[in-house]
Coordinates of C-alpha atoms and ligand atoms in Angstrom, one line a residue:
X1 CA 223.8 49.6 132.8
X2 CA 221.5 48.6 130.1
X3 CA 219.0 51.1 128.7
X4 CA 217.2 51.0 125.4
X5 CA 214.2 53.1 126.2
X6 CA 214.7 55.9 123.6
X7 CA 215.2 56.2 119.9
X8 CA 218.8 57.3 120.2
X9 CA 220.0 54.2 122.0
X10 CA 223.5 53.0 121.0
X11 CA 223.4 51.3 117.6
X12 CA 219.6 50.9 118.1
X13 CA 220.5 48.1 120.5
X14 CA 221.1 49.5 123.9
X15 CA 223.4 51.8 125.9
X16 CA 225.7 49.7 128.1
X17 CA 228.8 51.7 128.8
X18 CA 227.2 55.2 129.1
X19 CA 224.1 56.7 127.7
X20 CA 224.1 58.5 124.3
X21 CA 221.9 61.0 126.2
X22 CA 224.8 61.5 128.7
X23 CA 223.3 59.3 131.4
X24 CA 226.1 57.6 133.5
X25 CA 225.9 53.9 134.6
X26 CA 225.3 54.9 138.3
X27 CA 222.5 57.2 137.3
X28 CA 221.0 54.5 135.1
X29 CA 221.1 52.0 137.9
X30 CA 219.6 54.4 140.4
X31 CA 216.8 55.1 138.0
X32 CA 216.1 51.4 137.7
X33 CA 216.0 51.1 141.5
X34 CA 213.7 54.1 141.7
X35 CA 211.2 52.3 139.5
X36 CA 211.6 49.2 141.6
X37 CA 210.9 51.2 144.8
X38 CA 207.8 52.7 143.1
X39 CA 206.6 49.1 142.6
X40 CA 207.0 48.5 146.4
X41 CA 204.9 51.6 147.0
X42 CA 202.3 50.5 144.4
X43 CA 202.0 47.1 146.1
X44 CA 200.6 48.7 149.2
X45 CA 199.0 51.8 147.8
X46 CA 196.9 49.5 145.5
X47 CA 195.5 47.6 148.4
X48 CA 194.8 50.8 150.4
X49 CA 193.3 52.5 147.3
X50 CA 190.9 49.6 146.9
X51 CA 190.1 49.8 150.6
X52 CA 189.4 53.5 150.1
X53 CA 191.9 54.4 152.8
X54 CA 192.4 58.1 153.6
X55 CA 196.2 57.4 153.5
X56 CA 196.0 57.4 149.7
X57 CA 196.4 61.1 149.2
X58 CA 198.2 63.5 146.9
X59 CA 201.6 62.6 148.4
X60 CA 201.2 59.0 147.4
X61 CA 199.7 59.8 144.0
X62 CA 202.4 62.3 143.3
X63 CA 205.1 59.9 144.3
X64 CA 203.8 57.2 142.0
X65 CA 204.0 59.5 138.9
X66 CA 207.0 61.7 139.8
X67 CA 209.3 58.7 140.4
X68 CA 208.4 57.5 136.9
X69 CA 208.8 60.9 135.3
X70 CA 212.3 61.3 136.8
X71 CA 213.4 58.3 134.8
X72 CA 212.2 59.6 131.4
X73 CA 215.0 60.2 128.9
X74 CA 216.9 63.4 129.5
X75 CA 214.8 64.4 132.6
X76 CA 217.1 63.9 135.5
X77 CA 220.8 63.3 135.8
X78 CA 221.2 64.1 139.5
X79 CA 222.2 61.0 141.5
X80 CA 221.7 62.7 144.8
X81 CA 218.1 63.7 143.9
X82 CA 217.3 60.3 142.6
X83 CA 218.8 58.7 145.7
X84 CA 216.7 61.0 147.9
X85 CA 213.6 59.9 146.0
X86 CA 214.5 56.3 146.6
X87 CA 214.7 57.0 150.3
X88 CA 211.4 58.8 150.3
X89 CA 209.8 55.9 148.5
X90 CA 211.1 53.4 151.0
X91 CA 209.7 55.5 153.9
X92 CA 206.4 55.7 152.0
X93 CA 206.3 52.0 151.3
X94 CA 206.9 51.2 155.0
X95 CA 204.1 53.5 156.2
X96 CA 201.7 52.1 153.7
X97 CA 202.7 48.6 154.6
X98 CA 202.1 49.3 158.3
X99 CA 198.6 50.5 157.5
X100 CA 197.9 47.4 155.5
X101 CA 199.0 45.3 158.4
X102 CA 196.9 47.3 160.8
X103 CA 193.9 46.8 158.6
X104 CA 194.7 43.1 158.0
X105 CA 195.0 43.7 154.2
X106 CA 197.1 41.2 152.3
X107 CA 198.9 42.0 149.1
X108 CA 200.1 39.9 146.2
X109 CA 203.7 40.9 146.5
X110 CA 204.1 41.0 150.3
X111 CA 206.7 38.3 150.3
X112 CA 208.5 39.6 147.2
X113 CA 211.7 41.6 147.5
X114 CA 210.0 44.7 146.2
X115 CA 208.0 44.8 149.5
X116 CA 211.0 44.1 151.7
X117 CA 214.3 45.3 150.2
X118 CA 216.2 47.8 152.3
X119 CA 219.8 48.9 152.4
X120 CA 222.4 49.3 155.1
X121 CA 225.0 51.2 153.1
X122 CA 225.8 52.8 149.8
X123 CA 227.3 49.6 148.4
X124 CA 224.1 47.7 149.0
X125 CA 222.2 50.3 147.0
X126 CA 224.6 50.2 144.0
X127 CA 224.8 46.4 144.0
X128 CA 221.1 45.8 144.3
X129 CA 220.3 48.5 141.7
X130 CA 222.2 46.5 139.1
X131 CA 219.9 43.6 139.5
X132 CA 216.5 45.3 138.9
X133 CA 216.9 46.8 135.4
X134 CA 215.8 45.7 132.0
X135 CA 218.0 42.6 131.9
X136 CA 216.3 41.1 135.0
X137 CA 213.9 39.5 132.5
X138 CA 215.5 36.7 130.6
X139 CA 212.8 36.0 128.0
X140 CA 213.2 38.6 125.3
X141 CA 209.4 38.8 124.5
X142 CA 208.4 39.2 128.1
X143 CA 211.2 41.7 128.5
X144 CA 210.0 43.6 125.5
X145 CA 206.4 43.8 126.7
X146 CA 207.3 44.6 130.3
X147 CA 209.5 47.5 129.1
X148 CA 207.0 48.7 126.5
X149 CA 204.4 48.8 129.3
X150 CA 206.9 50.6 131.6
X151 CA 207.7 53.2 129.0
X152 CA 204.0 53.8 128.3
X153 CA 203.5 54.3 132.0
X154 CA 206.4 56.8 132.1
X155 CA 204.8 58.9 129.4
X156 CA 201.4 58.6 131.0
X157 CA 202.9 59.7 134.4
X158 CA 204.4 62.8 132.8
X159 CA 201.0 64.0 131.4
X160 CA 199.3 63.0 134.6
X161 CA 201.7 65.1 136.6
X162 CA 201.2 68.3 134.5
X163 CA 197.4 67.9 135.0
X164 CA 198.1 67.2 138.7
X165 CA 200.1 70.5 139.0
X166 CA 196.9 72.3 137.7
X167 CA 194.7 70.5 140.3
X168 CA 193.2 67.9 138.0
X169 CA 193.5 64.2 139.0
X170 CA 191.8 61.0 138.1
X171 CA 192.0 58.1 140.5
X172 CA 191.6 55.5 137.7
X173 CA 194.9 56.6 136.3
X174 CA 196.8 56.0 139.5
X175 CA 195.0 52.7 139.9
X176 CA 196.1 51.6 136.5
X177 CA 199.7 52.7 137.1
X178 CA 199.8 50.6 140.3
X179 CA 198.3 47.5 138.4
X180 CA 200.7 47.9 135.5
X181 CA 203.8 48.5 137.5
X182 CA 203.1 45.3 139.5
X183 CA 202.4 43.4 136.3
X184 CA 206.0 44.1 135.2
X185 CA 207.2 42.0 138.1
X186 CA 204.6 39.3 138.0
X187 CA 206.2 36.1 136.7
X188 CA 202.8 34.5 136.3
X189 CA 202.0 36.8 133.4
X190 CA 203.0 35.7 129.9
X191 CA 202.9 37.3 126.5
X192 CA 199.1 36.6 126.2
X193 CA 198.4 38.5 129.4
X194 CA 200.9 41.4 128.8
X195 CA 199.7 42.3 125.3
X196 CA 196.2 43.3 126.5
X197 CA 197.8 45.3 129.4
X198 CA 199.9 47.2 126.9
X199 CA 196.8 48.1 124.9
X200 CA 195.0 49.0 128.1
X201 CA 197.9 51.4 128.8
X202 CA 196.9 53.1 125.5
X203 CA 193.4 53.5 126.8
X204 CA 194.6 55.2 129.9
X205 CA 197.0 57.2 127.8
X206 CA 194.0 58.7 126.1
X207 CA 192.5 59.5 129.5
X208 CA 195.7 61.1 130.7
X209 CA 196.0 63.3 127.6
X210 CA 192.3 64.2 127.8
X211 CA 192.8 65.1 131.5
X212 CA 195.8 67.3 130.7
X213 CA 193.9 68.9 127.8
X214 CA 191.1 69.7 130.2
X215 CA 193.5 71.0 132.8
X216 CA 195.4 73.3 130.4
X217 CA 192.3 74.6 128.6
X218 CA 190.3 75.3 131.7
X219 CA 193.2 77.1 133.3
X220 CA 194.5 79.0 130.2
X221 CA 191.7 79.0 127.7
X222 CA 191.7 77.2 124.3
X223 CA 194.7 77.6 122.1
X224 CA 194.1 80.0 119.2
X225 CA 195.9 80.9 116.0
X226 CA 198.9 82.9 117.0
X227 CA 202.0 84.3 115.3
X228 CA 205.1 83.8 117.5
X229 CA 208.1 86.0 117.1
X230 CA 211.4 84.1 116.7
X231 CA 213.6 87.1 116.9
X232 CA 214.7 89.0 120.1
X233 CA 214.0 92.2 121.9
X234 CA 216.4 94.6 123.7
X235 CA 215.6 93.6 127.3
X236 CA 217.3 90.7 129.2
X237 CA 215.4 87.5 128.9
X238 CA 214.5 84.3 130.8
X239 CA 214.3 81.2 128.6
X240 CA 211.8 78.5 129.8
X241 CA 211.8 75.0 128.4
X242 CA 209.7 71.8 129.0
X243 CA 206.0 71.3 129.1
X244 CA 204.6 72.6 132.4
X245 CA 202.2 75.5 131.7
X246 CA 201.6 76.0 135.3
X247 CA 205.2 77.0 135.7
X248 CA 205.4 79.4 132.9
X249 CA 202.2 81.0 134.1
X250 CA 203.8 81.6 137.5
X251 CA 207.0 82.9 136.0
X252 CA 205.0 85.3 133.7
X253 CA 203.1 86.7 136.7
X254 CA 206.1 87.1 138.9
X255 CA 208.2 88.8 136.3
X256 CA 205.6 91.1 134.7
X257 CA 207.0 94.3 136.1
X258 CA 210.7 93.3 136.3
X259 CA 211.8 94.8 133.0
X260 CA 212.7 91.4 131.5
X261 CA 211.2 89.3 128.7
X262 CA 210.2 85.7 128.7
X263 CA 211.1 83.4 125.8
X264 CA 210.1 79.8 125.2
X265 CA 212.4 77.1 124.1
X266 CA 211.5 73.8 122.3
X267 CA 208.4 72.2 123.8
X268 CA 207.3 75.4 125.6
X269 CA 206.6 77.1 122.3
X270 CA 202.8 76.3 122.5
X271 CA 202.4 78.4 125.6
X272 CA 202.1 81.3 123.2
X273 CA 198.8 79.9 121.9
X274 CA 196.9 80.1 125.2
X275 CA 194.9 83.3 125.8
X276 CA 195.8 83.4 129.6
X277 CA 199.5 83.2 128.8
X278 CA 199.7 85.2 125.6
X279 CA 198.0 88.1 127.4
X280 CA 201.4 89.0 129.1
X281 CA 203.1 91.4 126.8
X282 CA 206.5 90.3 128.1
X283 CA 206.0 86.8 126.7
X284 CA 208.2 87.9 123.9
X285 CA 208.8 85.0 121.6
X286 CA 210.4 81.6 121.0
X287 CA 214.2 81.3 121.0
X288 CA 215.8 78.5 119.0
X289 CA 214.7 75.1 118.1
X290 CA 214.1 71.6 119.4
X291 CA 215.8 70.4 122.6
X292 CA 218.9 68.9 121.0
X293 CA 220.2 72.3 119.8
X294 CA 220.4 73.7 123.3
X295 CA 224.1 73.6 123.7
X296 CA 224.6 76.1 121.0
X297 CA 221.4 78.1 121.6
X298 CA 221.9 78.6 125.3
X299 CA 225.3 80.0 124.7
X300 CA 223.9 83.0 122.8
X301 CA 220.8 83.5 124.9
X302 CA 222.7 85.3 127.7
X303 CA 220.0 85.1 130.3
X304 CA 219.0 82.4 132.8
X305 CA 217.2 79.2 131.7
X306 CA 214.5 77.2 133.4
X307 CA 213.8 73.5 132.7
X308 CA 210.3 72.5 133.7
X309 CA 210.7 68.9 132.3
X310 CA 213.0 67.0 130.0
X311 CA 214.9 67.3 127.6
X312 CA 218.2 68.3 129.2
X313 CA 221.4 67.9 127.3
X314 CA 224.5 67.9 129.6
X315 CA 226.4 71.1 128.9
X316 CA 230.0 71.1 127.7
X317 CA 232.6 71.9 130.3
X318 CA 233.0 75.6 130.6
X319 CA 229.7 76.4 128.9
X320 CA 228.9 80.1 129.3
X321 CA 225.5 79.3 130.8
X322 CA 226.8 77.2 133.6
X323 CA 225.4 78.6 136.8
X324 CA 222.4 80.1 135.0
X325 CA 220.3 77.0 134.6
X326 CA 217.5 76.1 137.0
X327 CA 215.2 73.0 137.1
X328 CA 211.9 72.2 138.7
X329 CA 209.5 69.2 138.9
X330 CA 211.1 65.9 137.9
X331 CA 213.9 67.6 136.0
X332 CA 217.3 67.7 137.6
X333 CA 221.0 68.1 136.9
X334 CA 224.0 68.0 139.3
X335 CA 224.8 71.5 140.7
X336 CA 221.9 73.2 138.8
X337 CA 219.6 75.0 141.2
X338 CA 216.1 73.8 141.9
X339 CA 213.3 76.4 141.9
X340 CA 212.2 76.8 145.5
X341 CA 208.6 75.6 146.2
X342 CA 206.7 77.7 148.8
X343 CA 204.6 76.1 151.5
X344 CA 201.4 76.7 149.5
X345 CA 202.9 74.7 146.6
X346 CA 203.6 77.8 144.4
X347 CA 207.1 78.3 142.9
X348 CA 209.4 81.2 143.8
X349 CA 211.1 82.4 140.6
X350 CA 212.7 85.5 142.3
X351 CA 216.3 84.3 142.0
X352 CA 215.8 83.6 138.3
X353 CA 214.3 87.0 137.7
X354 CA 217.0 88.9 139.7
X355 CA 219.7 87.0 137.7
X356 CA 218.0 87.9 134.4
X357 CA 218.2 91.6 135.3
X358 CA 222.0 91.4 135.5
X359 CA 222.3 89.7 132.0
X360 CA 222.5 91.1 128.5
X361 CA 219.6 90.7 126.1
X362 CA 219.7 87.6 124.0
X363 CA 221.7 87.6 120.8
X364 CA 219.5 87.2 117.7
X365 CA 219.9 83.9 115.9
X366 CA 216.8 84.0 113.7
X367 CA 214.3 86.5 112.6
X368 CA 210.6 86.3 111.7
X369 CA 207.6 84.4 113.0
X370 CA 206.0 81.1 113.1
X371 CA 202.3 80.3 113.3
X372 CA 200.5 77.8 115.5
X373 CA 197.6 77.2 117.9
X374 CA 195.6 74.7 115.9
X375 CA 194.4 72.5 118.7
X376 CA 191.0 70.9 118.4
X377 CA 188.9 73.9 119.4
X378 CA 190.6 76.2 116.9
X379 CA 190.4 73.6 114.1
X380 CA 186.7 73.1 114.8
X381 CA 186.2 76.8 114.4
X382 CA 187.7 76.4 111.0
X383 CA 185.8 73.2 110.3
X384 CA 183.6 74.5 107.5
X385 CA 186.6 75.9 105.6
X386 CA 188.5 72.6 106.1
X387 CA 185.6 70.4 105.1
X388 CA 185.0 72.5 102.0
X389 CA 188.7 72.3 101.0
X390 CA 188.5 68.5 101.3
X391 CA 185.3 68.3 99.3
X392 CA 186.5 70.5 96.6
X393 CA 189.8 68.6 96.3
X394 CA 191.9 71.5 97.3
X395 CA 193.1 69.4 100.3
X396 CA 193.8 65.8 99.1
X397 CA 195.4 64.5 102.2
X398 CA 196.4 65.2 105.8
X399 CA 199.7 64.0 107.0
X400 CA 200.2 63.6 110.8
X401 CA 203.9 64.3 111.3
X402 CA 203.8 64.8 115.1
X403 CA 206.3 63.5 117.6
X404 CA 209.8 64.3 118.4
X405 CA 213.0 65.7 117.0
X406 CA 216.4 64.4 117.7
X407 CA 220.1 64.9 116.9
X408 CA 220.7 62.1 114.4
X409 CA 221.4 62.9 110.8
X410 CA 218.8 60.5 109.6
X411 CA 216.1 62.9 111.0
X412 CA 216.8 65.2 108.0
X413 CA 214.3 62.8 106.4
X414 CA 211.5 64.7 108.1
X415 CA 212.4 68.1 106.8
X416 CA 212.9 66.6 103.3
X417 CA 209.7 64.7 103.5
X418 CA 207.7 67.8 104.5
X419 CA 209.3 69.7 101.6
X420 CA 208.6 67.0 99.1
X421 CA 204.9 66.6 100.0
X422 CA 202.4 67.5 97.3
X423 CA 201.1 71.1 97.7
X424 CA 197.6 69.8 98.2
X425 CA 198.5 68.2 101.6
X426 CA 198.3 69.6 105.1
X427 CA 200.6 68.6 107.8
X428 CA 199.1 68.1 111.3
X429 CA 201.7 68.2 114.0
X430 CA 202.4 68.3 117.7
X431 CA 205.5 67.8 119.8
X432 CA 209.0 69.0 118.9
X433 CA 209.1 67.1 115.6
X434 CA 207.7 70.3 114.0
X435 CA 211.1 72.2 114.3
X436 CA 212.2 70.2 111.2
X437 CA 209.6 72.1 109.0
X438 CA 207.8 74.9 110.9
X439 CA 210.1 77.6 109.5
X440 CA 210.0 76.5 105.9
X441 CA 207.1 78.6 104.8
X442 CA 205.2 75.8 103.2
X443 CA 202.4 78.1 102.3
X444 CA 198.6 77.7 102.7
X445 CA 195.6 76.2 101.0
X446 CA 192.9 78.8 100.6
X447 CA 194.0 80.5 103.9
X448 CA 194.6 77.2 105.8
X449 CA 198.3 77.0 106.6
X450 CA 199.9 73.8 105.3
X451 CA 201.5 73.1 108.8
X452 CA 198.9 73.0 111.5
X453 CA 200.6 72.9 114.9
X454 CA 198.3 71.7 117.7
X455 CA 200.9 72.1 120.4
X456 CA 203.0 69.9 122.6
X457 CA 203.4 66.1 122.3
X458 CA 200.5 65.6 124.6
X459 CA 198.4 67.7 122.2
X460 CA 198.6 64.7 119.9
X461 CA 195.3 64.2 121.7
X462 CA 194.0 67.1 119.8
X463 CA 195.0 65.5 116.5
X464 CA 193.1 62.4 117.5
X465 CA 190.0 64.5 118.4
X466 CA 190.3 66.3 115.1
X467 CA 190.5 62.9 113.2
X468 CA 187.4 61.6 115.1
X469 CA 185.5 64.8 114.2
X470 CA 186.4 64.5 110.5
X471 CA 185.2 60.9 110.6
X472 CA 181.9 62.1 111.9
X473 CA 181.6 65.0 109.4
X474 CA 182.4 62.7 106.5
X475 CA 180.0 60.1 107.9
X476 CA 182.6 57.3 107.9
X477 CA 182.5 54.1 109.9
X478 CA 186.2 53.8 110.4
X479 CA 188.8 56.3 111.3
X480 CA 191.2 54.6 108.9
X481 CA 189.0 55.6 105.9
X482 CA 190.0 59.3 106.3
X483 CA 192.5 60.7 103.9
X484 CA 195.2 60.8 106.7
X485 CA 198.7 59.4 106.6
X486 CA 200.6 58.9 109.9
X487 CA 204.3 59.4 109.7
X488 CA 205.4 59.9 113.2
X489 CA 208.9 60.6 114.6
X490 CA 209.6 59.3 118.1
X491 CA 212.4 59.9 120.7
X492 CA 211.4 59.2 124.2
X493 CA 208.7 57.6 126.4
X494 CA 206.0 60.2 126.0
X495 CA 206.0 59.4 122.3
X496 CA 205.5 55.7 123.4
X497 CA 202.2 56.6 125.3
X498 CA 201.1 58.7 122.3
X499 CA 201.6 55.7 120.0
X500 CA 199.8 53.4 122.4
X501 CA 196.9 55.9 122.6
X502 CA 196.6 56.1 118.8
X503 CA 196.5 52.3 118.6
X504 CA 193.8 52.2 121.3
X505 CA 191.8 54.7 119.2
X506 CA 192.0 52.3 116.3
X507 CA 194.5 54.1 114.1
X508 CA 196.2 51.7 111.8
X509 CA 199.2 51.8 109.4
X510 CA 201.3 54.3 111.5
X511 CA 204.8 54.8 110.1
X512 CA 207.2 55.2 112.9
X513 CA 210.8 56.5 112.6
X514 CA 213.5 57.2 112.2
X515 CA 214.0 53.6 113.5
X516 CA 211.6 51.2 115.2
X517 CA 212.2 50.9 118.9
X518 CA 215.0 48.7 120.0
X519 CA 212.9 47.4 122.8
X520 CA 210.5 45.7 120.5
X521 CA 211.6 42.1 120.2
X522 CA 211.0 40.5 116.7
X523 CA 207.9 38.7 118.0
X524 CA 206.4 41.8 119.6
X525 CA 207.2 43.8 116.6
X526 CA 205.4 41.2 114.5
X527 CA 202.3 41.5 116.6
X528 CA 202.3 45.3 116.1
X529 CA 202.8 44.9 112.3
X530 CA 200.2 42.2 111.9
X531 CA 197.5 43.8 114.0
X532 CA 198.1 47.5 113.5
X533 CA 200.1 47.7 110.3
X534 CA 202.9 49.6 112.1
X535 CA 205.8 50.2 109.7
X536 CA 209.1 52.0 109.6
X537 CA 210.2 54.6 107.0
X538 CA 212.2 54.4 103.8
X539 CA 213.7 57.1 101.7
X540 CA 211.7 60.3 101.1
X541 CA 211.5 59.3 97.4
X542 CA 210.2 55.8 98.1
X543 CA 207.8 57.0 100.8
X544 CA 206.3 59.6 98.5
X545 CA 205.6 56.9 96.0
X546 CA 204.2 54.7 98.6
X547 CA 201.9 57.3 100.1
X548 CA 200.8 59.1 97.0
X549 CA 201.0 56.3 94.4
X550 CA 203.1 58.5 92.1
Ligands
FSO1 FE1 209.3 64.4 124.3 FE2 209.0 64.1 121.8 FE3 207.3 66.5 124.4 FE4 209.6 66.5 122.4 S1 207.8 63.2 123.4 S2 210.7 64.7 122.8 S3 210.8 67.7 123.7 O1 208.3 65.7 121.3 O2 208.3 66.9 123.3 O3 208.5 65.6 125.5
SF4_2 FE1 220.6 55.4 126.0 FE2 218.3 56.6 125.5 FE3 218.7 55.2 127.7 FE4 219.9 57.5 127.4 S1 217.7 57.1 127.6 S2 220.8 55.7 128.2 S3 220.3 57.5 125.2 S4 218.6 54.4 125.6

């Protein structure tokens, strides 16, 4: 195996023996093969999409994005499920190919292996899967750009899938995914052709996040300022993690009279901010912290746990919650149960709910509350107050600290950085990075909390909308003239699409940490540094001096 797609990759070089995330070599190879099969599907679905064939339907679109989502860090560790998806993809490819042939449509890759490869036995699958991964590309700059593009697509696919689950789709996103997937196998494309594609990926990343924002807010209303309980109640609980709001909505509805409470974990915390979700009194609170603390926190939760997406941490042998974890969508883990999907596409949470009733209430690990819900609409409602505070000098700077949390010690930097910030700064955040400072009580500035949480990582879109609004209010010609510092933490591929989206929107001088991606070759990193001012982080002390000229 060779995988370097996330921030925790071994020695910031690459996982080769086994994944730091727990991914085994066979799983890694099967995931590489799944992406390859997706390219075979894309080769034919692209031609048929352009020909406006009725064969391009939700099944094809969902396959294109879900197969990418499965390969996101920490999403799916289940070889059987991945192999099943490979088989489904091969069937789909063949049926689309037959239709192309019937219509006399030619495709660019029809003589390429991705249009033809098939297997006769398990050994074929394993042998071939080892040849289609990251190292298939010899030139390190081309490899770097192909992978950067692939990771951007993975993130985009995840957001597109959540929107899809709420009935919102955009054909141009699928068309771009097809084009970009095929570009990563196209030997005629060099550095000069791949760089614009990477930037175009950022453009479609903005579209995907806007689509999801629209899907979430039209289904559940606009996020509003909300205090979220971090303690526990006396009834048994169900803990739900991940990003899919359509899933938590269904769980809330199905469990409302069951005598159990629903708790969010990690990235599901922002569910509390939406009117159509917070209206359920049994949406009790948020239990625990960011994804990487789950091995300890699930032990004390006592009730069943549902993963609607990544990030899964493989449990220790003999973990008390073994047998109590369920997955849905692209998430999967060997022997964990999948939430059944009914014929009409809705989910059946009855087994989870029945299991919860037999469990003890969660054990309290924290007490108090946290505040959030500062997505674009809510911030616009406070706009006068915010603008006044900037004009009066009460707020000197905004610091975008969105992104991800992770388990490495070096991430203590972000908590220390938040604490060391001057008191006239406001942190804008989204994603699970916030768990490093959202319980610190950093105070407020004239009633405006110093940590404004917009929501999930995809709600970084909200932060961009807020920045564009401030640019307009202050009548500036460049988003980079705003008093905003970007100090973003990244972990997996959704953070990659967020970064590419910010670059597309013209944001410069983003600090990215705790380390720069291992998949950026020195030359590709140089392009990002020279054109966008991307930089890493230093010590809290040095960075304070750098940002605030103290
Ligand atoms: Fe991932 Fe980052 Fe959204 Fe976290 S991009 S790691 S769980 O912020 O949240 O999925
Ligand atoms: Fe390693 Fe990250 Fe890949 Fe897991 S996802 S194998 S930790 S680089």
